[in-house]
C-alpha cells in the first residue's frame, strides 16, 4: 500500500502536489490543512486520514477529525499528530507529525517507531516544498522517503 504523507498545506494544494498524490492508496495529512474544500479535494484522490493542526477547527471537517488520529492500516498502527511532542510512540508503529514545515524521516531509537514529518508543500522552512511517501506490505514498512516538490520536473 502507498501512503502519501502531507502536512501544513495551509489552504493551498499546488498542481505539482496534486499530480504527485495521484495513485495513493491513502493520504495522511498531519494538520494545518486550513480548508474544508481541500479536504474534500484530497478525498477525491484517496481516503484521507487527517488530524487537526493549530490552525484548524474541527467544525470545518466533522467530529471524526481530532487533534490526534490513530488508525490501523496495512497491518500497522499509525498515530498522526500535528505536534511531535504530543505523539505517544508506545501506541504505534508509524508516527506522523507536522507543524515545523521541516521534513525528516527517522527511527526512534528507544521504540523502533518510524517517525516522519513530510515538511510543507506550501510554505517550506528548509529546502523546497516537500511531501512524504511510505510503502507498506504485509505489516512491514518497505520504504519511507521525503519527495521534493519543486515545480520543475
Short mmCIF file of C-alpha atoms in Angstrom, two decimals:
data_model
loop_
_atom_site.label_atom_id
_atom_site.label_comp_id
_atom_site.label_asym_id
_atom_site.label_seq_id
_atom_site.Cartn_x
_atom_site.Cartn_y
_atom_site.Cartn_z
CA UNK A 1 0.00 0.00 0.00
CA UNK A 2 1.15 3.50 -0.81
CA UNK A 3 0.63 6.15 1.85
CA UNK A 4 1.30 9.71 0.73
CA UNK A 5 2.09 11.95 3.68
CA UNK A 6 1.47 15.70 3.72
CA UNK A 7 1.16 18.47 6.27
CA UNK A 8 0.87 22.22 6.52
CA UNK A 9 -0.83 22.84 3.18
CA UNK A 10 -2.46 25.97 4.67
CA UNK A 11 -5.32 26.23 2.19
CA UNK A 12 -3.34 25.66 -0.99
CA UNK A 13 -2.85 22.45 -2.97
CA UNK A 14 -0.40 23.03 -5.81
CA UNK A 15 -0.77 21.28 -9.15
CA UNK A 16 2.59 19.59 -8.51
CA UNK A 17 1.35 18.20 -5.18
CA UNK A 18 -1.95 17.02 -6.66
CA UNK A 19 -0.10 15.32 -9.52
CA UNK A 20 2.22 13.53 -7.10
CA UNK A 21 -0.71 12.32 -4.95
CA UNK A 22 -2.35 10.53 -7.88
CA UNK A 23 -2.26 6.78 -7.29
CA UNK A 24 -2.01 6.96 -3.49
CA UNK A 25 -3.96 4.32 -1.57
CA UNK A 26 -4.27 6.64 1.45
CA UNK A 27 -3.38 10.28 2.05
CA UNK A 28 -2.23 11.09 5.58
CA UNK A 29 -2.43 14.79 6.45
CA UNK A 30 -0.72 15.92 9.67
CA UNK A 31 -2.73 19.10 10.16
CA UNK A 32 -2.95 22.74 9.16
CA UNK A 33 -4.97 21.87 6.07
CA UNK A 34 -6.96 25.09 6.74
CA UNK A 35 -9.58 24.34 4.09
CA UNK A 36 -12.66 22.12 4.08
CA UNK A 37 -12.68 22.24 0.27
CA UNK A 38 -9.06 20.99 0.17
CA UNK A 39 -10.08 18.13 2.49
CA UNK A 40 -12.84 17.20 0.04
CA UNK A 41 -10.46 17.54 -2.95
CA UNK A 42 -7.93 15.20 -1.35
CA UNK A 43 -10.72 12.73 -0.58
CA UNK A 44 -11.48 12.52 -4.30
CA UNK A 45 -7.93 11.21 -4.85
CA UNK A 46 -7.81 8.69 -1.97
CA UNK A 47 -9.18 8.16 1.56
CA UNK A 48 -7.76 10.82 3.89
CA UNK A 49 -6.53 10.30 7.45
CA UNK A 50 -6.43 13.85 8.91
CA UNK A 51 -5.58 15.31 12.29
CA UNK A 52 -6.20 18.90 13.30
CA UNK A 53 -3.33 21.39 13.33
CA UNK A 54 -3.07 24.56 15.39
CA UNK A 55 -4.77 26.49 12.53
CA UNK A 56 -7.66 24.01 12.04
CA UNK A 57 -11.08 23.83 13.69
CA UNK A 58 -12.99 20.56 14.00
CA UNK A 59 -16.31 22.10 12.89
CA UNK A 60 -14.77 22.54 9.41
CA UNK A 61 -14.06 18.82 8.96
CA UNK A 62 -16.51 16.88 11.12
CA UNK A 63 -16.41 15.26 14.55
CA UNK A 64 -14.20 12.35 13.42
CA UNK A 65 -11.25 14.71 12.83
CA UNK A 66 -9.44 15.31 16.13
CA UNK A 67 -6.07 16.58 17.36
CA UNK A 68 -4.67 13.04 17.37
CA UNK A 69 -5.61 10.45 14.75
CA UNK A 70 -4.92 6.78 15.42
CA UNK A 71 -5.74 4.23 12.76
CA UNK A 72 -4.77 0.75 11.62
CA UNK A 73 -3.82 0.05 8.03
CA UNK A 74 -1.60 -2.39 6.15
CA UNK A 75 -1.12 -4.36 9.38
CA UNK A 76 0.41 -1.37 11.19
CA UNK A 77 -0.68 1.07 13.89
CA UNK A 78 -0.46 4.71 12.82
CA UNK A 79 -0.54 7.82 15.00
CA UNK A 80 -0.86 11.27 13.43
CA UNK A 81 -0.50 14.47 15.47
CA UNK A 82 0.46 17.94 14.28
CA UNK A 83 2.92 18.42 17.16
CA UNK A 84 5.75 15.90 17.51
CA UNK A 85 5.97 16.33 21.27
CA UNK A 86 2.35 15.13 21.64
CA UNK A 87 2.96 11.79 19.90
CA UNK A 88 2.97 8.70 22.11
CA UNK A 89 5.41 6.36 20.39
CA UNK A 90 4.35 3.45 22.60
CA UNK A 91 0.99 3.42 20.79
CA UNK A 92 2.15 2.98 17.21
CA UNK A 93 4.44 1.52 14.57
CA UNK A 94 4.42 4.67 12.42
CA UNK A 95 4.16 8.23 13.77
CA UNK A 96 3.48 11.27 11.59
CA UNK A 97 3.80 14.91 12.66
CA UNK A 98 3.97 18.33 11.03
CA UNK A 99 4.00 21.92 12.32
CA UNK A 100 7.68 22.76 11.79
CA UNK A 101 7.49 22.71 7.95
CA UNK A 102 10.85 20.87 8.05
CA UNK A 103 10.95 17.35 6.60
CA UNK A 104 12.64 14.34 8.17
CA UNK A 105 12.37 10.55 8.35
CA UNK A 106 13.94 8.67 11.25
CA UNK A 107 13.60 5.65 13.51
CA UNK A 108 13.13 6.33 17.19
CA UNK A 109 16.00 4.58 18.96
CA UNK A 110 14.02 3.62 22.06
CA UNK A 111 10.91 2.22 20.35
CA UNK A 112 11.92 1.49 16.74
CA UNK A 113 8.91 3.54 15.57
CA UNK A 114 9.20 5.12 12.13
CA UNK A 115 8.76 8.87 12.59
CA UNK A 116 8.11 11.26 9.70
CA UNK A 117 7.48 14.93 9.19
CA UNK A 118 6.78 15.49 5.48
CA UNK A 119 7.60 19.21 5.60
CA UNK A 120 5.27 21.57 3.79
CA UNK A 121 4.38 21.69 0.11
CA UNK A 122 3.15 25.27 0.57
CA UNK A 123 5.44 27.11 3.00
CA UNK A 124 8.71 25.16 3.40
CA UNK A 125 11.12 26.38 6.06
CA UNK A 126 14.18 24.45 4.93
CA UNK A 127 14.85 23.33 1.40
CA UNK A 128 11.95 23.38 -1.03
CA UNK A 129 8.35 22.18 -0.92
CA UNK A 130 8.01 18.51 0.04
CA UNK A 131 5.80 15.58 0.98
CA UNK A 132 6.47 12.06 2.22
CA UNK A 133 5.71 8.60 0.91
CA UNK A 134 5.60 5.34 2.87
CA UNK A 135 5.17 1.98 1.16
CA UNK A 136 3.95 -0.90 3.36
CA UNK A 137 3.47 -4.59 2.61
CA UNK A 138 2.35 -7.41 4.90
CA UNK A 139 2.74 -5.41 8.12
CA UNK A 140 6.16 -4.02 7.26
CA UNK A 141 7.49 -0.70 6.03
CA UNK A 142 9.16 -1.33 2.67
CA UNK A 143 10.28 2.27 2.12
CA UNK A 144 9.88 5.72 3.63
CA UNK A 145 11.17 8.86 1.96
CA UNK A 146 10.72 12.57 1.50
CA UNK A 147 9.74 13.66 -2.01
CA UNK A 148 10.84 17.13 -3.16
CA UNK A 149 8.03 19.02 -4.92
CA UNK A 150 9.99 21.55 -6.90
CA UNK A 151 7.79 22.86 -9.67
CA UNK A 152 10.27 21.78 -12.37
CA UNK A 153 10.00 18.08 -13.22
#
